[in-house]
Tab-separated table of C-alpha atoms in Angstrom:
chain	number	residue	atom	x	y	z
Z	1	THR	CA	61.181	-118.791	-68.572
Z	2	THR	CA	63.154	-115.950	-70.112
Z	3	PRO	CA	63.805	-112.575	-68.439
Z	4	THR	CA	61.266	-110.976	-70.766
Z	5	GLN	CA	58.536	-113.408	-69.701
Z	6	PRO	CA	58.737	-113.558	-65.885
Z	7	TYR	CA	56.144	-115.200	-63.741
Z	8	PHE	CA	55.812	-115.123	-59.991
Z	9	LYS	CA	56.597	-118.410	-58.276
Z	10	SER	CA	58.545	-117.499	-55.133
Z	11	ILE	CA	59.722	-114.409	-53.378
Z	12	ILE	CA	62.338	-115.454	-50.856
Z	13	PHE	CA	63.881	-118.808	-50.195
Z	14	VAL	CA	64.947	-119.597	-46.633
Z	15	THR	CA	66.970	-122.617	-45.617
Z	16	ILE	CA	64.901	-124.335	-42.931
Z	17	SER	CA	67.124	-124.693	-39.892
Z	18	ASP	CA	68.033	-122.889	-36.728
Z	19	MET	CA	68.742	-119.316	-37.903
Z	20	SER	CA	71.406	-118.872	-35.246
Z	21	ASP	CA	73.864	-120.933	-37.268
Z	22	GLN	CA	72.763	-120.187	-40.824
Z	23	GLN	CA	71.992	-116.989	-42.700
Z	24	ILE	CA	69.222	-116.431	-45.200
Z	25	SER	CA	70.529	-117.220	-48.646
Z	26	SER	CA	69.262	-117.514	-52.177
Z	27	ASP	CA	72.319	-119.523	-53.258
Z	28	LYS	CA	70.298	-122.743	-53.626
Z	29	ALA	CA	67.322	-121.017	-55.215
Z	30	LYS	CA	66.567	-121.473	-58.877
Z	31	GLN	CA	67.696	-118.196	-60.408
Z	32	ASP	CA	64.797	-118.085	-62.856
Z	33	LYS	CA	62.376	-117.999	-59.903
Z	34	LEU	CA	63.846	-115.000	-58.044
Z	35	PHE	CA	62.285	-111.531	-58.045
Z	36	TYR	CA	62.927	-108.285	-56.239
Z	37	VAL	CA	59.964	-107.566	-53.973
Z	38	VAL	CA	59.176	-103.844	-54.029
Z	39	ALA	CA	56.466	-101.931	-52.189
Z	40	ASN	CA	55.235	-98.416	-52.866
Z	41	ILE	CA	53.369	-96.892	-49.935
Z	42	ILE	CA	50.512	-94.431	-50.275
Z	43	ILE	CA	50.485	-92.740	-46.877
Z	44	ILE	CA	46.986	-91.498	-46.117
Z	45	ASN	CA	46.399	-88.872	-43.433
Z	46	ILE	CA	42.845	-89.880	-42.576
Z	47	ALA	CA	42.114	-86.786	-40.462
Z	48	GLN	CA	43.299	-84.396	-43.202
Z	49	ARG	CA	41.984	-86.559	-46.083
Z	50	THR	CA	45.348	-86.239	-47.891
Z	51	CYS	CA	48.117	-88.477	-49.177
Z	52	LEU	CA	51.851	-87.841	-49.258
Z	53	ILE	CA	53.781	-87.579	-52.514
Z	54	LEU	CA	57.534	-87.067	-52.756
Z	55	LYS	CA	59.361	-85.269	-55.558
Z	56	ARG	CA	62.183	-87.430	-56.849
Z	57	SER	CA	65.581	-85.758	-56.984
Z	58	ASP	CA	66.702	-84.361	-60.347
Z	59	SER	CA	69.742	-86.650	-60.046
Z	60	GLU	CA	67.619	-89.830	-60.044
Z	61	LYS	CA	68.221	-92.054	-63.085
Z	62	VAL	CA	64.589	-93.088	-63.413
Z	63	LEU	CA	61.857	-90.430	-63.639
Z	64	PRO	CA	63.834	-87.542	-62.111
Z	65	GLY	CA	61.810	-84.613	-60.782
Z	66	LYS	CA	58.519	-86.557	-60.820
Z	67	TYR	CA	56.295	-86.965	-57.789
Z	68	ALA	CA	56.008	-90.510	-56.460
Z	69	PHE	CA	55.139	-92.476	-53.353
Z	70	PRO	CA	57.774	-93.647	-50.885
Z	71	GLY	CA	58.822	-97.247	-51.293
Z	72	GLY	CA	61.574	-99.783	-51.386
Z	73	LYS	CA	62.682	-103.395	-51.542
Z	74	LEU	CA	62.160	-106.246	-49.112
Z	75	GLU	CA	65.629	-107.285	-48.001
Z	76	HIS	CA	66.995	-110.469	-46.467
Z	77	GLY	CA	68.035	-108.377	-43.457
Z	78	ASP	CA	64.389	-107.425	-42.858
Z	79	LEU	CA	63.391	-111.058	-42.640
Z	80	GLN	CA	66.368	-111.985	-40.462
Z	81	LYS	CA	65.668	-109.126	-38.026
Z	82	LEU	CA	61.955	-109.889	-37.801
Z	83	LEU	CA	62.575	-113.604	-37.269
Z	84	ASN	CA	65.017	-112.788	-34.474
Z	85	GLU	CA	62.582	-110.328	-32.856
Z	86	SER	CA	59.588	-112.667	-33.085
Z	87	GLY	CA	61.332	-115.886	-32.116
Z	88	ASN	CA	59.623	-117.539	-35.096
Z	89	LYS	CA	61.299	-120.387	-36.896
Z	90	PRO	CA	62.058	-119.661	-40.557
Z	91	ILE	CA	59.349	-122.040	-41.737
Z	92	GLU	CA	56.796	-120.148	-39.603
Z	93	GLY	CA	57.646	-116.922	-41.387
Z	94	ILE	CA	56.494	-113.421	-40.573
Z	95	ASP	CA	52.871	-112.326	-40.791
Z	96	ASN	CA	51.983	-109.029	-42.478
Z	97	ILE	CA	55.444	-108.626	-44.022
Z	98	LEU	CA	54.122	-106.007	-46.454
Z	99	GLY	CA	52.746	-103.931	-43.564
Z	100	LYS	CA	56.124	-104.147	-41.841
Z	101	LEU	CA	57.855	-103.144	-45.084
Z	102	ALA	CA	55.490	-100.148	-45.350
Z	103	GLU	CA	56.451	-99.100	-41.817
Z	104	ARG	CA	60.204	-99.363	-42.520
Z	105	GLU	CA	60.187	-97.653	-45.903
Z	106	SER	CA	57.944	-94.791	-44.737
Z	107	GLU	CA	60.289	-94.060	-41.876
Z	108	GLU	CA	63.448	-94.390	-44.006
Z	109	GLU	CA	62.306	-92.288	-46.963
Z	110	CYS	CA	60.231	-89.583	-45.311
Z	111	GLY	CA	60.491	-89.932	-41.526
Z	112	LEU	CA	56.824	-90.812	-41.005
Z	113	LYS	CA	55.224	-93.555	-39.016
Z	114	VAL	CA	52.430	-95.538	-40.639
Z	115	ASN	CA	50.198	-98.194	-39.178
Z	116	GLY	CA	51.300	-101.357	-40.977
Z	117	ASP	CA	48.217	-103.163	-39.724
Z	118	THR	CA	46.135	-100.878	-41.961
Z	119	ALA	CA	48.236	-101.638	-45.046
Z	120	ALA	CA	45.926	-102.631	-47.877
Z	121	VAL	CA	46.996	-103.828	-51.305
Z	122	ILE	CA	45.906	-101.335	-53.963
Z	123	LYS	CA	47.732	-102.872	-56.907
Z	124	ASN	CA	50.355	-105.479	-57.711
Z	125	LYS	CA	52.244	-106.302	-60.851
Z	126	VAL	CA	55.360	-107.904	-62.247
Z	127	PHE	CA	57.759	-106.112	-64.564
Z	128	VAL	CA	61.351	-106.313	-65.783
Z	129	ARG	CA	63.758	-103.474	-65.033
Z	130	PRO	CA	65.983	-102.086	-67.805
Z	131	ASP	CA	68.895	-104.085	-66.316
Z	132	GLY	CA	66.917	-107.338	-66.759
Z	133	VAL	CA	65.993	-107.874	-63.086
Z	134	PRO	CA	62.402	-109.095	-62.627
Z	135	VAL	CA	60.396	-107.240	-59.986
Z	136	PHE	CA	57.203	-108.081	-58.102
Z	137	MET	CA	55.773	-104.710	-57.085
Z	138	VAL	CA	52.893	-104.058	-54.743
Z	139	THR	CA	51.317	-100.681	-54.017
Z	140	LEU	CA	49.943	-100.369	-50.497
Z	141	ALA	CA	47.747	-97.818	-48.778
Z	142	ALA	CA	48.627	-97.270	-45.112
Z	143	ALA	CA	47.315	-94.851	-42.497
Z	144	TYR	CA	49.618	-92.057	-41.314
Z	145	ASP	CA	50.432	-92.642	-37.644
Z	146	GLY	CA	52.626	-89.656	-36.743
Z	147	GLY	CA	55.826	-87.771	-37.305
Z	148	ASP	CA	57.066	-84.910	-39.435
Z	149	VAL	CA	58.275	-85.312	-42.995
Z	150	VAL	CA	62.079	-85.613	-43.167
Z	151	LEU	CA	63.164	-86.487	-46.695
Z	152	GLU	CA	65.845	-89.095	-47.317
Z	153	ASP	CA	69.078	-87.359	-48.346
Z	154	ASP	CA	69.729	-87.111	-52.099
Z	155	SER	CA	66.598	-89.075	-53.043
Z	156	PHE	CA	63.856	-86.452	-52.844
Z	157	SER	CA	63.780	-82.677	-53.206
Z	158	SER	CA	60.281	-81.810	-52.033
Z	159	TYR	CA	56.975	-83.233	-50.860
Z	160	ALA	CA	53.288	-82.419	-50.749
Z	161	TRP	CA	50.233	-83.601	-48.867
Z	162	THR	CA	47.609	-83.617	-51.574
Z	163	THR	CA	43.909	-84.234	-51.772
Z	164	ARG	CA	42.238	-86.406	-54.354
Z	165	GLU	CA	41.033	-83.221	-56.087
Z	166	ASP	CA	44.454	-81.484	-56.180
Z	167	PHE	CA	46.537	-84.478	-57.280
Z	168	ASP	CA	46.555	-83.449	-60.955
Z	169	SER	CA	48.391	-80.210	-60.143
Z	170	TYR	CA	51.584	-82.228	-59.497
Z	171	ASP	CA	53.896	-83.664	-62.164
Z	172	ALA	CA	53.615	-87.256	-60.983
Z	173	ILE	CA	54.712	-90.613	-62.305
Z	174	PRO	CA	52.079	-91.877	-64.763
Z	175	GLY	CA	49.373	-93.989	-63.174
Z	176	ILE	CA	49.871	-93.080	-59.546
Z	177	ARG	CA	46.897	-90.729	-59.426
Z	178	GLU	CA	44.617	-93.697	-60.060
Z	179	GLU	CA	46.387	-95.632	-57.304
Z	180	ALA	CA	45.912	-92.689	-54.919
Z	181	VAL	CA	42.191	-92.543	-55.709
Z	182	LYS	CA	41.896	-96.267	-54.885
Z	183	ALA	CA	43.799	-95.672	-51.643
Z	184	PHE	CA	41.497	-92.781	-50.700
Z	185	ASP	CA	38.501	-94.985	-51.455
Z	186	GLN	CA	39.952	-97.861	-49.407
Z	187	LEU	CA	40.912	-95.909	-46.285
Z	188	LEU	CA	38.581	-92.923	-46.270
Z	189	ASP	CA	35.204	-94.130	-47.500
């Protein structure tokens, strides 16, 4: 497999042993099987029938000034922390990891709480970043569960709670309006 023709085989490799004496590592993983795992979260305020979009900072390298959803990468530290909290053995894993990622990223990027148990997959795809890193990306819809918007420093300049009907009035990343409509359909109807 070449970097221009990725396919999804595995997300994270964990050495199966007592985690107290060994850290998560991808050192023994086959490099042509590794992907970043990225989640974008469509936060739906069910009561208001709106979703949150964030305006990317003008200093961002990719799509500056465009509206987007909050999101981020699954990190080894997430898995380590959740394994420690749950008492699960590495081979047992963590259930609903995407819902937990939605909860973390929503809080980090915009200060909001979402209900990770409501997280529903809207879309998933694989792509290759300009630096050659393959990415498995999933877009999730999750129900707003409280808090006030507090934007992550230097990443976003503004935000809006928008309805399905008003979405087109924002200069958003191509394709996310369709994802928002699916999220509205999934959580509201």
